[in-house]
Coordinates of C-alpha atoms in Angstrom, one line a residue:
G29 CA 20.1 -13.1 -9.1
V30 CA 23.6 -11.6 -9.5
V31 CA 25.6 -11.2 -6.3
T32 CA 28.0 -8.2 -6.2
F33 CA 31.0 -7.9 -3.9
T34 CA 32.3 -4.3 -3.6
T35 CA 35.9 -3.9 -2.7
A36 CA 38.3 -0.9 -2.8
Q37 CA 40.4 -2.5 -5.5
Q38 CA 39.9 -5.5 -7.8
S39 CA 40.0 -8.5 -5.5
E40 CA 41.7 -11.8 -6.4
A41 CA 40.1 -13.3 -3.3
V42 CA 36.6 -12.7 -4.6
E43 CA 37.6 -14.3 -7.9
R44 CA 39.1 -17.4 -6.2
A45 CA 36.0 -17.8 -4.0
A46 CA 33.5 -17.3 -6.8
P47 CA 33.0 -21.0 -7.7
A48 CA 32.4 -22.0 -4.1
L49 CA 30.1 -19.0 -3.6
S50 CA 28.0 -19.9 -6.6
A51 CA 27.6 -23.5 -5.3
H52 CA 26.4 -22.3 -1.9
L53 CA 24.1 -19.5 -3.0
P54 CA 20.9 -21.0 -4.6
G55 CA 19.4 -19.1 -7.5
T56 CA 22.7 -17.2 -8.2
V57 CA 23.3 -16.7 -12.0
G58 CA 26.5 -14.7 -11.6
I59 CA 29.0 -13.1 -9.3
V60 CA 30.5 -9.7 -9.9
N61 CA 33.4 -7.9 -8.3
S62 CA 32.7 -4.1 -8.1
F63 CA 35.6 -1.8 -7.3
D64 CA 37.1 1.7 -7.8
L65 CA 34.7 3.6 -5.5
N66 CA 34.2 7.3 -6.2
S67 CA 33.3 8.1 -2.5
A68 CA 33.3 6.5 1.0
N69 CA 29.5 6.1 0.8
A70 CA 29.5 4.4 -2.6
I71 CA 27.8 1.0 -2.8
I72 CA 28.8 0.1 -6.3
G73 CA 32.2 1.0 -7.8
R74 CA 32.9 2.6 -11.2
S75 CA 34.5 -0.6 -12.5
Q76 CA 33.0 -4.2 -12.4
K77 CA 34.4 -7.6 -13.4
V78 CA 32.2 -10.7 -13.8
V79 CA 34.0 -13.5 -12.0
A80 CA 31.4 -16.2 -12.4
G81 CA 28.3 -16.8 -14.5
E82 CA 26.3 -14.1 -16.2
P83 CA 26.5 -10.3 -15.6
D84 CA 22.7 -9.6 -15.9
I85 CA 19.4 -10.7 -14.5
E86 CA 16.1 -10.6 -16.3
E87 CA 12.7 -9.8 -14.7
F88 CA 9.2 -9.7 -16.2
L89 CA 7.0 -7.1 -14.5
G90 CA 3.8 -5.6 -15.6
G91 CA 4.0 -7.0 -19.1
V92 CA 7.6 -5.6 -19.6
R93 CA 10.9 -7.6 -19.8
Y94 CA 13.8 -6.0 -18.0
R95 CA 17.4 -7.0 -18.4
V96 CA 19.6 -5.2 -15.8
S97 CA 23.1 -5.4 -14.4
P98 CA 24.2 -4.9 -10.8
G99 CA 25.6 -1.5 -11.7
S100 CA 22.3 0.1 -12.5
F101 CA 19.5 0.9 -10.1
F102 CA 16.5 -1.6 -10.1
Q103 CA 14.0 -2.1 -7.3
V104 CA 14.9 -5.2 -5.3
N105 CA 11.4 -6.3 -4.3
V106 CA 9.7 -7.0 -7.6
E107 CA 6.5 -8.2 -6.0
I108 CA 6.0 -4.8 -4.4
V109 CA 7.0 -3.1 -7.7
E110 CA 4.1 -4.9 -9.4
R111 CA 1.8 -3.7 -6.7
I112 CA 3.0 -0.1 -7.3
F113 CA 2.3 -0.6 -11.0
A114 CA -1.2 -1.9 -10.3
F115 CA -1.9 1.1 -8.0
M116 CA -0.8 3.6 -10.7
R117 CA -2.5 1.8 -13.7
P118 CA -5.9 3.5 -13.3
G119 CA -4.1 6.8 -13.9
L120 CA -2.8 5.6 -17.2
L121 CA -6.1 4.5 -18.9
K122 CA -5.5 7.3 -21.4
A123 CA -2.2 7.9 -23.1
R124 CA -0.3 10.6 -21.1
R125 CA 2.9 12.6 -21.7
I126 CA 5.2 11.8 -18.8
V127 CA 8.7 13.0 -17.7
D128 CA 10.4 10.4 -15.5
L129 CA 13.2 11.9 -13.4
Y130 CA 15.8 9.6 -11.8
C131 CA 14.6 6.9 -14.2
G132 CA 17.4 4.3 -13.5
A133 CA 17.3 1.5 -16.0
G134 CA 13.8 2.5 -17.1
T135 CA 11.8 0.5 -14.6
F136 CA 8.8 2.9 -14.5
T137 CA 9.6 4.6 -17.8
L138 CA 9.0 1.4 -19.7
F139 CA 5.9 0.5 -17.6
F140 CA 4.4 3.9 -18.6
A141 CA 5.4 3.4 -22.2
N142 CA 3.8 -0.1 -22.3
A143 CA 0.6 1.6 -21.1
G144 CA 0.6 3.7 -24.2
C145 CA 2.3 6.9 -22.8
S146 CA 5.1 9.0 -24.3
V147 CA 7.9 9.3 -21.8
M148 CA 11.2 11.1 -21.4
G149 CA 13.5 9.5 -18.8
I150 CA 16.4 11.3 -17.2
E151 CA 19.1 9.5 -15.3
E152 CA 22.6 10.4 -14.0
S153 CA 24.1 7.0 -14.6
A154 CA 25.2 6.6 -18.2
Q155 CA 25.3 2.8 -17.8
A156 CA 21.7 2.7 -16.6
V157 CA 20.7 4.8 -19.6
V158 CA 22.4 2.4 -21.9
E159 CA 20.4 -0.5 -20.3
A160 CA 17.2 1.5 -20.4
Q161 CA 17.5 2.0 -24.1
A162 CA 18.4 -1.6 -24.6
N163 CA 15.3 -2.6 -22.6
A164 CA 13.1 -0.3 -24.6
E165 CA 14.3 -2.1 -27.8
L166 CA 13.9 -5.5 -26.1
N167 CA 10.2 -4.6 -25.6
G168 CA 9.6 -2.7 -28.9
L169 CA 8.9 0.5 -27.0
E170 CA 11.7 2.7 -28.4
S171 CA 9.3 4.9 -30.4
R172 CA 7.5 5.9 -27.1
V173 CA 10.6 6.7 -25.0
E174 CA 13.5 9.1 -25.0
F175 CA 16.3 8.8 -22.5
R176 CA 18.9 11.4 -21.4
A177 CA 22.0 10.9 -19.3
G178 CA 22.7 13.7 -16.8
R179 CA 22.1 15.0 -13.4
V180 CA 18.4 15.8 -12.9
E181 CA 19.0 19.3 -11.5
D182 CA 21.1 20.2 -14.5
A183 CA 18.9 18.5 -17.1
V184 CA 15.7 20.3 -16.0
L185 CA 17.3 23.6 -16.9
Q186 CA 17.9 22.6 -20.6
P187 CA 15.5 24.1 -23.1
D188 CA 14.3 20.8 -24.6
V189 CA 13.7 19.2 -21.1
R190 CA 11.9 22.3 -19.9
Q191 CA 9.7 22.1 -23.0
A192 CA 9.0 18.4 -22.3
L193 CA 7.9 19.3 -18.7
R194 CA 5.6 22.1 -20.0
A195 CA 4.0 19.6 -22.5
A196 CA 3.6 16.7 -20.0
Q197 CA 0.6 15.9 -17.8
I198 CA 2.7 14.0 -15.2
V199 CA 6.2 14.2 -13.8
F200 CA 7.3 11.0 -12.0
L201 CA 10.0 11.2 -9.4
D202 CA 11.8 8.3 -7.9
P203 CA 14.9 9.9 -6.4
P204 CA 17.6 8.3 -4.2
R205 CA 17.3 8.4 -0.4
K206 CA 18.6 12.0 -0.3
G207 CA 15.5 13.1 -2.2
C208 CA 15.4 15.8 -4.9
E209 CA 17.5 18.9 -5.3
E210 CA 15.5 22.0 -4.7
A211 CA 16.5 23.3 -8.1
A212 CA 14.7 20.3 -9.7
L213 CA 11.6 20.9 -7.6
R214 CA 11.5 24.6 -8.5
A215 CA 11.9 23.7 -12.2
I216 CA 8.9 21.4 -12.0
A217 CA 6.8 24.1 -10.3
D218 CA 8.0 26.7 -12.9
S219 CA 6.9 24.4 -15.7
G220 CA 3.3 24.4 -14.5
I221 CA 3.1 20.6 -14.9
P222 CA -0.3 19.6 -13.5
N223 CA 0.5 16.4 -11.7
V224 CA 3.5 15.0 -9.7
W225 CA 3.8 11.4 -8.8
Y226 CA 6.6 11.0 -6.2
L227 CA 7.9 7.6 -5.1
S228 CA 10.1 7.9 -2.0
C229 CA 12.2 5.5 0.0
D230 CA 12.8 8.1 2.8
P231 CA 9.8 9.7 4.6
A232 CA 12.0 12.5 6.0
T233 CA 13.3 13.7 2.6
L234 CA 9.8 13.2 1.1
A235 CA 8.3 15.5 3.7
R236 CA 11.0 18.1 3.0
D237 CA 10.4 18.0 -0.7
L238 CA 6.6 18.0 -0.4
K239 CA 6.9 21.2 1.6
V240 CA 8.7 22.8 -1.4
L241 CA 6.1 21.6 -3.8
A242 CA 3.2 22.8 -1.6
A243 CA 4.8 26.2 -1.3
N244 CA 4.8 26.4 -5.1
G245 CA 1.2 25.6 -5.7
Y246 CA 0.8 21.8 -5.4
V247 CA -1.9 20.1 -3.4
L248 CA -1.7 16.6 -1.9
G249 CA -3.8 14.0 -3.6
V250 CA -3.0 10.4 -2.3
A251 CA -0.3 9.1 -0.1
Q252 CA 0.1 5.3 -0.2
P253 CA 2.9 3.4 1.6
F254 CA 4.3 0.1 0.3
D255 CA 6.3 -2.3 2.5
M256 CA 9.2 -2.7 0.1
F257 CA 11.6 -3.9 2.9
P258 CA 9.7 -6.2 5.2
Q259 CA 10.8 -6.5 8.8
T260 CA 12.8 -3.3 8.6
G261 CA 12.0 0.3 9.5
H262 CA 12.1 1.4 5.9
I263 CA 9.0 2.2 3.8
E264 CA 8.4 3.1 0.2
T265 CA 5.7 5.8 -0.3
L266 CA 3.9 6.9 -3.4
V267 CA 2.4 10.4 -3.2
T268 CA 0.4 12.2 -5.8
L269 CA 0.1 15.9 -6.0
Y270 CA -1.7 18.3 -8.4
R271 CA -1.6 22.0 -9.1
A272 CA -4.5 23.9 -7.6
D273 CA -4.9 25.8 -10.9
A274 CA -4.5 22.7 -13.1
A275 CA -8.3 22.4 -13.9
L276 CA -8.3 25.9 -15.4
R277 CA -5.1 25.3 -17.4
L278 CA -6.4 22.0 -18.8
S279 CA -10.1 23.0 -19.2
N280 CA -9.9 22.6 -23.0
E281 CA -7.7 19.5 -23.1
E282 CA -8.7 15.8 -22.8
A283 CA -5.9 15.2 -20.3
F284 CA -5.1 14.2 -16.8
R285 CA -6.7 16.7 -14.3
D286 CA -5.9 15.6 -10.7
V287 CA -6.2 12.9 -8.2
P288 CA -9.1 13.7 -5.8
E289 CA -9.0 12.7 -2.2
P290 CA -9.3 8.9 -1.9
V291 CA -12.4 7.3 -0.5
W292 CA -11.2 5.3 2.5
P293 CA -13.2 2.3 3.7
D294 CA -15.5 2.6 6.6
R295 CA -13.6 1.7 9.8
A296 CA -16.6 -0.3 11.0
E297 CA -16.4 -2.5 7.9
P298 CA -14.9 -6.0 8.6
I299 CA -11.2 -5.8 7.7
D300 CA -11.4 -8.8 5.3
K301 CA -13.9 -6.9 3.1
R302 CA -11.8 -3.7 2.8
P303 CA -10.0 -3.0 -0.5
E304 CA -6.3 -3.5 -0.4
Y305 CA -5.7 0.1 -1.5
P306 CA -7.9 3.2 -1.7
D307 CA -9.3 4.0 -5.1
F308 CA -6.7 5.7 -7.3
V309 CA -9.2 7.7 -9.3
I310 CA -8.9 10.1 -12.2
R311 CA -11.5 12.8 -12.5
E312 CA -12.0 14.1 -16.0
D313 CA -14.9 16.3 -17.2

């Protein structure tokens, strides 16, 4: 991996220590000094300097190659990301039109595109968008994806993005810990998009945002936790929702309808015979 040290200003101490750090950190391909913070809570600075080795890492997940830098968001537990991919894959057996909000470097955008979907990804970080586009080209998926740089709550008000939401069967949300801005959630509801897949790293902001979506016509489908950060109190949760009126709206289309309530295993069944996850089923007439 690439190890990043974040300091208030560019640090000569980090640069001097880089060779010794590389020798003592097995598996490290590069060391980066991140600096010029834009807030007291920032984890990564606006400027970065590679002080040893390579600036990027490469991962192969779900049939997709990803090349990412420390400055762009990428899920840290790749084994669990593959489990999330596997859990969602039955919902992508037919090509869907998807809008991926908070798309980062295209982790899920490119997974959806590789499954045959057409995807628009929106991300605030311009650097992450550059990497997402490069990763699309790396995988030959550029014809199925479109990326936009901008704040999600602003982008969803733009006419072409609003049109993309109205035309899509699924909106995928993977926001930061603070969750979604209410303006973004209301834009989703106003678009009438039939299905919302929400991946959250904070149960509190997830519950807050689900309340807004429920008040605007969405019904809970499946809620599945993933232990993204073992031995901590943090949990990643994938929730699917669908509009109560989606079946009427899509009655003449061969498209994604909704996610019915999952069939949970019988509690009397021996635990070693239970499926790892409940069925993630698509109902289509």
